[in-house]
Amino acid sequence: MPQGSLQNKYDQKELEVNALLEITQAVNSNLSEDYLYKIFEFTLRANLKLDKLTLYVKEEDWECKVQFGTKKDFTQVALGSSCLQVSDTTEIKKLDLEVPCFSEFDIIIPVKHKDRLLAFVFVKVKSKSEDLVDTTFIQALSNIMLVAIENKRLARKQLEQQAFQRDMEIASNVQNYLFPKNLPKVGRIQIEAFYQPCRTVGGDYYDYIELEKENQSVVCIADVSGKGIPAAILMSNFQAVLRTVVRTASDPLEVVQELNYHLCRNANRENFITFFMAIYDYGTKELRYVNSGHNPPLLLDKKGGIQQLTIGSTVLGAFDPLPFIDMGTVKDIEDFSLFLFTDGLTETFNDKDEEFGTERLEEFLKSHQGKPLEQVHTALLKALDDYRDGHPFDDDLTFLSCRITNDTL
């Protein structure tokens, strides 16, 4: 072998080793994906006698990430099925191409990692001698770069998932602060509540507020459209406004109108809230309420009668002012139970896609009237579990029982 030819081969191998070291250093320096692609292009152009090159990488779909010297803009060209079937370095002229523009190139080089196809490199050499192209070097260089890019993406995705999980945990903790910590269990008012979000955080909310000066108690429940962090944030703002307004408003109508006003501005009418609130006056023995598009709570009197509380307005946050609003009143009531719930309860489905429904709920409450509230809730959860028989809950599940005994005062 001529000395000059041997020296050329030695020099070429030295260039290739240096190129591999360069891109390895770039990978270790945690450079961006775009920068790695630029180094890849520069390295091949500087060290190989290439006239044209195109690199296709498999992401969601096959995308052209690097190209130079081409007549066609291959970022706008999809790989054909004939290219996708190539498993070894192949001359383009031996392929039956359904995408003619790939005939610009001499060779197609598949790049694999552990038998998984990562990319295709199309090359055309300046000389017609194909032995001038070291396809093994191109494969090695491409493999190092693409595996590094994939690892960077996996690491970034993991960090994003961890950050999202932290955000969800924070939102969940914030949401838990919205619910009253101490509910009365004895005396003239007893309250039991249950809340189970469909996800880490949900869009349901309930509250109990004691207005001692007015000798009144307030119970309410709400369901915001949407789920997750945005719903939790909106509900947090809603709760803050409610707890401020309810202590200064003259009646439930004023509370609801004020809530709607703030909600329309804070949510830009992109989300709405169904809401129910009731105020019981121990002195007048009168229950006043407004139902704003919420599932009608159920009022059970001591004689076993049951009625749905439907009077009120449409949902909050959709219209300002509200197109209509009324207040419901139940007079001369002193011994009763109030059951509030969100649609996650009645819309619990079984394996036949049949919902639990309001009628079944009413029958359950009638059959458990007078029992301790904690016992009622335990039995209701069992009834729901038995009914769905393993079918998952599709929505947040929230319900609240309020029992008032005011006939001895």
Coordinates of C-alpha atoms in Angstrom, one line a residue:
M1 CA 0.0 0.0 0.0
P2 CA 1.5 3.4 -0.9
Q3 CA 2.8 5.4 2.0
G4 CA 0.6 8.4 1.1
S5 CA -2.6 6.3 1.1
L6 CA -1.7 4.8 4.5
Q7 CA -1.1 8.2 5.9
N8 CA -4.4 9.5 4.5
K9 CA -6.3 6.6 6.2
Y10 CA -4.4 7.3 9.5
D11 CA -5.2 11.0 9.3
Q12 CA -8.9 10.2 8.5
K13 CA -9.2 7.9 11.5
E14 CA -7.6 10.5 13.7
L15 CA -10.1 13.1 12.5
E16 CA -13.0 10.6 13.3
V17 CA -11.7 9.9 16.8
N18 CA -11.4 13.6 17.5
A19 CA -14.9 14.2 16.1
L20 CA -16.2 11.5 18.5
L21 CA -14.4 13.1 21.4
E22 CA -15.8 16.5 20.5
I23 CA -19.4 15.4 20.4
T24 CA -18.9 13.4 23.6
Q25 CA -17.6 16.5 25.3
A26 CA -20.6 18.4 24.0
V27 CA -22.9 15.8 25.4
N28 CA -21.1 15.9 28.8
S29 CA -21.4 19.7 28.8
N30 CA -25.1 19.3 28.8
L31 CA -25.5 21.4 25.7
S32 CA -28.9 22.0 24.1
E33 CA -30.4 19.6 21.5
D34 CA -30.1 22.3 18.8
Y35 CA -26.4 22.8 19.6
L36 CA -25.8 19.0 19.4
Y37 CA -27.4 18.9 16.0
K38 CA -25.2 21.8 14.9
I39 CA -22.0 20.0 16.1
F40 CA -23.2 16.9 14.4
E41 CA -23.6 18.7 11.1
F42 CA -20.2 20.6 11.5
T43 CA -18.3 17.4 12.4
L44 CA -19.6 15.5 9.3
R45 CA -19.0 18.4 7.0
A46 CA -15.5 19.0 8.3
N47 CA -14.3 15.4 8.4
L48 CA -16.0 13.6 5.6
K49 CA -16.2 14.3 1.9
L50 CA -19.9 14.8 1.8
D51 CA -21.8 16.8 -0.8
K52 CA -25.2 16.4 0.8
L53 CA -26.7 15.1 4.1
T54 CA -30.1 14.8 5.7
L55 CA -30.8 13.4 9.2
Y56 CA -34.3 12.1 10.1
V57 CA -35.0 11.4 13.7
K58 CA -37.9 9.5 15.3
E59 CA -39.9 11.6 17.8
E60 CA -43.7 11.7 17.7
D61 CA -43.1 11.2 14.0
W62 CA -40.1 11.2 11.7
E63 CA -38.6 14.7 11.5
C64 CA -35.8 16.1 9.5
K65 CA -33.4 17.6 12.1
V66 CA -30.2 18.3 10.0
Q67 CA -29.8 19.0 6.2
F68 CA -27.1 20.6 4.1
G69 CA -26.4 20.8 0.4
T70 CA -29.9 19.7 -0.6
K71 CA -32.1 21.2 -3.3
K72 CA -35.2 20.2 -1.5
D73 CA -36.3 21.4 2.0
F74 CA -36.6 18.0 3.6
T75 CA -38.2 19.4 6.8
Q76 CA -41.3 19.4 4.6
V77 CA -40.8 15.9 3.3
A78 CA -42.2 12.7 5.0
L79 CA -40.2 9.5 4.9
G80 CA -41.7 6.9 2.6
S81 CA -42.4 3.3 3.5
S82 CA -39.5 2.1 1.3
C83 CA -37.1 4.1 3.5
L84 CA -38.7 2.9 6.7
Q85 CA -38.1 -0.7 5.7
V86 CA -34.3 -0.3 5.4
S87 CA -32.5 -2.1 8.1
D88 CA -28.9 -1.9 6.8
T89 CA -26.8 0.6 5.0
T90 CA -28.2 0.6 1.4
E91 CA -27.6 2.3 -1.8
I92 CA -30.5 4.6 -2.7
K93 CA -30.5 3.4 -6.3
K94 CA -31.4 -0.1 -5.1
L95 CA -34.6 1.2 -3.4
D96 CA -38.0 1.6 -5.0
L97 CA -38.6 5.1 -3.8
E98 CA -42.2 6.5 -3.7
V99 CA -40.6 9.9 -2.6
P100 CA -38.4 10.8 -5.7
C101 CA -36.5 13.6 -4.0
F102 CA -34.5 11.1 -1.9
S103 CA -32.7 10.2 -5.2
E104 CA -30.5 13.3 -4.5
F105 CA -28.5 11.0 -2.2
D106 CA -26.2 8.0 -2.7
I107 CA -26.7 6.1 0.6
I108 CA -29.3 5.6 3.4
I109 CA -27.8 4.7 6.8
P110 CA -30.1 3.4 9.5
V111 CA -29.1 4.3 13.1
K112 CA -30.1 1.9 15.9
H113 CA -29.7 1.5 19.6
K114 CA -30.3 -1.9 21.1
D115 CA -32.2 -3.0 18.0
R116 CA -34.4 0.1 18.3
L117 CA -34.4 2.4 15.2
L118 CA -33.5 5.9 16.1
A119 CA -32.7 7.7 12.8
F120 CA -31.9 7.6 9.1
V121 CA -28.9 9.4 7.6
F122 CA -29.0 10.2 3.9
V123 CA -25.6 11.1 2.3
K124 CA -24.1 12.0 -1.0
V125 CA -20.4 12.1 -1.4
K126 CA -18.4 14.6 -3.5
S127 CA -16.6 11.7 -5.2
K128 CA -18.5 8.9 -6.9
S129 CA -16.5 6.4 -4.9
E130 CA -18.8 5.2 -2.2
D131 CA -15.8 3.7 -0.2
L132 CA -14.9 7.3 0.8
V133 CA -17.9 7.3 3.2
D134 CA -17.2 5.6 6.5
T135 CA -20.8 4.6 7.4
T136 CA -19.7 3.0 10.6
F137 CA -18.3 6.3 11.8
I138 CA -21.6 8.1 10.8
Q139 CA -23.6 5.5 12.7
A140 CA -21.4 5.8 15.8
L141 CA -21.5 9.5 15.8
S142 CA -25.3 9.6 15.2
N143 CA -25.9 7.0 17.9
I144 CA -23.9 8.9 20.6
M145 CA -25.7 12.1 19.8
L146 CA -29.2 10.7 19.6
V147 CA -29.0 8.5 22.7
A148 CA -27.7 11.6 24.6
I149 CA -30.6 13.7 23.3
E150 CA -33.1 11.0 24.3
N151 CA -31.6 10.8 27.7
K152 CA -31.8 14.6 28.1
R153 CA -35.5 14.4 27.1
L154 CA -36.2 11.6 29.6
A155 CA -34.4 13.5 32.4
R156 CA -36.3 16.7 31.5
K157 CA -39.6 14.9 31.4
Q158 CA -38.8 13.3 34.8
L159 CA -38.0 16.7 36.3
E160 CA -41.2 18.2 34.8
Q161 CA -43.2 15.3 36.3
Q162 CA -41.6 15.8 39.7
A163 CA -42.3 19.6 39.5
F164 CA -45.9 18.9 38.5
Q165 CA -46.3 16.4 41.4
R166 CA -44.9 19.0 43.8
D167 CA -47.4 21.6 42.4
M168 CA -50.2 19.1 42.8
E169 CA -49.2 18.3 46.4
I170 CA -49.1 22.1 47.2
A171 CA -52.5 22.6 45.5
S172 CA -53.9 19.7 47.5
N173 CA -52.6 21.1 50.7
V174 CA -54.0 24.5 49.9
Q175 CA -57.3 23.0 49.0
N176 CA -57.5 21.1 52.3
Y177 CA -57.2 24.4 54.1
L178 CA -60.4 25.5 52.4
F179 CA -62.5 22.9 54.3
P180 CA -63.6 23.7 57.8
K181 CA -61.3 21.9 60.3
N182 CA -63.9 21.4 63.1
L183 CA -67.5 20.5 62.3
P184 CA -70.0 20.4 65.2
K185 CA -70.8 16.9 66.3
V186 CA -73.2 17.5 69.3
G187 CA -75.7 20.1 70.3
R188 CA -78.4 21.9 68.2
I189 CA -76.4 21.4 64.9
Q190 CA -74.5 18.3 63.9
I191 CA -72.5 18.1 60.6
E192 CA -70.7 15.3 58.9
A193 CA -68.9 15.7 55.6
F194 CA -67.0 13.6 53.1
Y195 CA -64.7 14.7 50.3
Q196 CA -62.8 12.5 47.8
P197 CA -61.3 14.2 44.7
C198 CA -61.2 12.3 41.5
R199 CA -57.6 13.4 41.1
T200 CA -55.0 14.8 43.6
V201 CA -57.0 18.0 43.7
G202 CA -60.6 18.6 42.7
G203 CA -63.2 21.2 42.1
D204 CA -65.6 20.5 44.9
Y205 CA -66.0 22.6 48.1
Y206 CA -68.2 22.6 51.2
D207 CA -68.2 24.9 54.2
Y208 CA -69.9 25.6 57.5
I209 CA -69.9 29.1 59.0
E210 CA -71.4 30.0 62.4
L211 CA -72.8 33.5 62.7
E212 CA -73.0 33.7 66.5
K213 CA -74.2 37.3 66.7
E214 CA -77.1 36.6 64.4
N215 CA -77.9 33.2 66.0
Q216 CA -77.6 31.7 62.6
S217 CA -75.7 28.8 60.9
V218 CA -74.6 28.7 57.2
V219 CA -73.9 25.5 55.2
C220 CA -72.9 25.5 51.6
I221 CA -71.5 23.4 48.8
A222 CA -70.0 24.2 45.4
D223 CA -68.7 22.5 42.3
V224 CA -66.4 24.3 39.9
S225 CA -66.2 23.4 36.2
G226 CA -62.9 21.7 35.4
K227 CA -60.5 19.8 37.5
G228 CA -57.0 20.0 38.8
I229 CA -54.9 23.0 39.9
P230 CA -57.0 25.7 38.0
A231 CA -60.2 24.5 39.6
A232 CA -58.5 24.5 43.1
I233 CA -57.2 28.0 42.6
L234 CA -60.5 29.3 41.5
M235 CA -62.3 27.6 44.4
S236 CA -59.8 29.1 46.8
N237 CA -60.6 32.6 45.6
F238 CA -64.3 31.8 45.8
Q239 CA -64.0 30.6 49.4
A240 CA -62.2 33.8 50.4
V241 CA -64.9 36.0 48.9
L242 CA -67.7 33.9 50.4
R243 CA -66.3 34.0 54.0
T244 CA -65.9 37.7 53.7
V245 CA -69.3 38.5 52.2
V246 CA -71.4 36.1 54.2
R247 CA -70.7 38.0 57.5
T248 CA -71.8 41.4 56.1
A249 CA -74.6 40.5 53.6
S250 CA -78.2 41.0 54.6
D251 CA -79.5 37.8 53.1
P252 CA -78.4 34.9 50.8
L253 CA -79.5 36.8 47.7
E254 CA -76.8 39.5 48.4
V255 CA -74.2 36.8 49.0
V256 CA -74.9 35.0 45.7
Q257 CA -74.9 38.2 43.7
E258 CA -71.6 39.3 45.2
L259 CA -70.0 35.9 44.6
N260 CA -71.2 36.0 41.0
Y261 CA -69.8 39.5 40.5
H262 CA -66.3 38.5 41.7
L263 CA -66.3 35.2 39.9
C264 CA -67.2 36.8 36.5
R265 CA -64.1 39.1 36.9
N266 CA -61.7 36.6 38.3
A267 CA -62.5 33.7 36.0
N268 CA -63.2 35.8 32.9
R269 CA -66.4 33.8 32.4
E270 CA -64.3 30.8 31.3
N271 CA -65.3 28.7 34.3
F272 CA -68.5 28.6 36.2
I273 CA -69.5 27.3 39.6
T274 CA -72.6 25.5 40.8
F275 CA -73.4 26.6 44.3
F276 CA -75.9 26.1 47.1
M277 CA -76.1 27.9 50.4
A278 CA -78.5 27.8 53.2
I279 CA -78.8 30.0 56.3
Y280 CA -80.8 28.7 59.3
D281 CA -82.1 31.2 61.9
Y282 CA -82.5 29.5 65.3
G283 CA -84.6 32.4 66.6
T284 CA -87.2 32.5 63.8
K285 CA -86.9 28.8 62.9
E286 CA -86.6 29.7 59.3
L287 CA -84.4 28.2 56.6
R288 CA -83.4 30.5 53.7
Y289 CA -81.5 29.3 50.7
V290 CA -80.4 29.9 47.2
N291 CA -79.6 27.2 44.7
S292 CA -77.4 28.4 41.9
G293 CA -77.5 25.6 39.3
H294 CA -76.4 22.9 41.9
N295 CA -77.8 19.5 42.4
P296 CA -80.8 20.1 44.7
P297 CA -80.0 19.3 48.3
L298 CA -82.6 17.1 50.1
L299 CA -84.5 18.3 53.2
L300 CA -85.8 15.6 55.4
D301 CA -88.3 16.6 58.2
K302 CA -89.0 14.7 61.4
K303 CA -92.2 13.3 59.9
G304 CA -90.2 11.5 57.1
G305 CA -91.1 14.0 54.4
I306 CA -88.4 14.8 51.9
Q307 CA -88.2 17.7 49.4
Q308 CA -85.6 19.0 46.9
L309 CA -84.4 22.6 47.4
T310 CA -84.4 24.0 43.9
I311 CA -85.2 27.7 44.1
G312 CA -82.4 30.1 43.2
S313 CA -80.5 31.2 40.1
T314 CA -78.4 29.8 37.2
V315 CA -74.7 28.9 37.7
L316 CA -72.3 31.6 39.0
G317 CA -69.6 33.1 36.8
A318 CA -71.4 32.8 33.4
F319 CA -73.6 36.0 33.5
D320 CA -73.3 39.4 35.2
P321 CA -75.8 40.3 36.4
L322 CA -77.6 37.0 36.9
P323 CA -80.6 36.7 34.5
F324 CA -82.8 35.6 37.5
I325 CA -82.4 35.0 41.1
D326 CA -84.9 34.0 43.9
M327 CA -84.6 32.9 47.5
G328 CA -86.3 29.8 48.8
T329 CA -87.7 29.9 52.3
V330 CA -88.9 27.1 54.6
K331 CA -90.7 28.4 57.7
D332 CA -91.4 27.0 61.1
I333 CA -88.9 24.2 60.8
E334 CA -87.1 23.1 63.9
D335 CA -86.1 19.5 63.7
F336 CA -84.7 18.4 60.3
S337 CA -81.8 17.1 58.3
L338 CA -80.2 18.6 55.2
F339 CA -78.2 16.5 52.8
L340 CA -75.9 18.4 50.3
F341 CA -74.0 16.7 47.6
T342 CA -72.2 17.1 44.2
D343 CA -73.0 15.3 41.0
G344 CA -70.1 12.8 41.6
L345 CA -72.5 11.0 44.0
T346 CA -75.6 10.6 41.8
E347 CA -73.5 10.1 38.7
T348 CA -71.7 7.1 40.1
F349 CA -72.1 4.4 37.4
N350 CA -72.3 0.6 37.6
D351 CA -70.9 -1.8 35.0
K352 CA -74.1 -1.4 33.0
D353 CA -73.5 2.4 32.7
E354 CA -76.5 3.1 34.9
E355 CA -76.1 6.0 37.4
F356 CA -76.9 5.8 41.1
G357 CA -79.4 8.7 40.7
T358 CA -81.4 11.0 42.9
E359 CA -84.3 8.6 43.4
R360 CA -82.0 5.8 44.8
L361 CA -80.3 8.5 47.1
E362 CA -83.7 9.6 48.5
E363 CA -84.7 6.0 49.3
F364 CA -81.4 5.5 51.0
L365 CA -81.7 8.7 53.2
K366 CA -85.3 7.8 54.2
S367 CA -84.2 4.3 55.3
H368 CA -81.4 5.8 57.4
Q369 CA -83.2 8.8 58.9
G370 CA -82.5 9.3 62.5
K371 CA -79.3 7.3 62.6
P372 CA -75.9 8.9 63.6
L373 CA -74.6 10.9 60.7
E374 CA -71.2 9.2 60.7
Q375 CA -73.0 5.8 60.4
V376 CA -75.1 7.2 57.6
H377 CA -72.1 8.3 55.7
T378 CA -70.3 4.9 56.2
A379 CA -73.4 3.1 54.9
L380 CA -73.7 5.4 51.9
L381 CA -70.1 4.9 50.9
K382 CA -70.6 1.1 51.1
A383 CA -73.8 1.5 49.0
L384 CA -71.9 3.4 46.4
D385 CA -69.1 0.9 46.3
D386 CA -71.5 -2.0 46.0
Y387 CA -73.4 -0.2 43.3
R388 CA -70.3 0.6 41.1
D389 CA -68.8 -2.8 41.7
G390 CA -65.3 -1.8 40.9
H391 CA -66.2 0.8 38.2
P392 CA -64.1 3.9 38.9
F393 CA -65.4 7.2 40.1
D394 CA -65.5 9.6 37.2
D395 CA -65.8 12.8 39.2
D396 CA -65.1 14.3 42.6
L397 CA -67.3 12.8 45.4
T398 CA -68.5 15.2 48.0
F399 CA -71.5 15.2 50.4
L400 CA -72.5 16.8 53.6
S401 CA -75.1 16.0 56.2
C402 CA -76.5 18.6 58.5
R403 CA -78.9 17.8 61.3
I404 CA -80.6 20.6 63.3
T405 CA -82.5 20.0 66.5
N406 CA -84.0 23.3 67.6
D407 CA -87.3 22.2 69.1
T408 CA -86.1 22.1 72.7
L409 CA -84.9 25.7 72.8

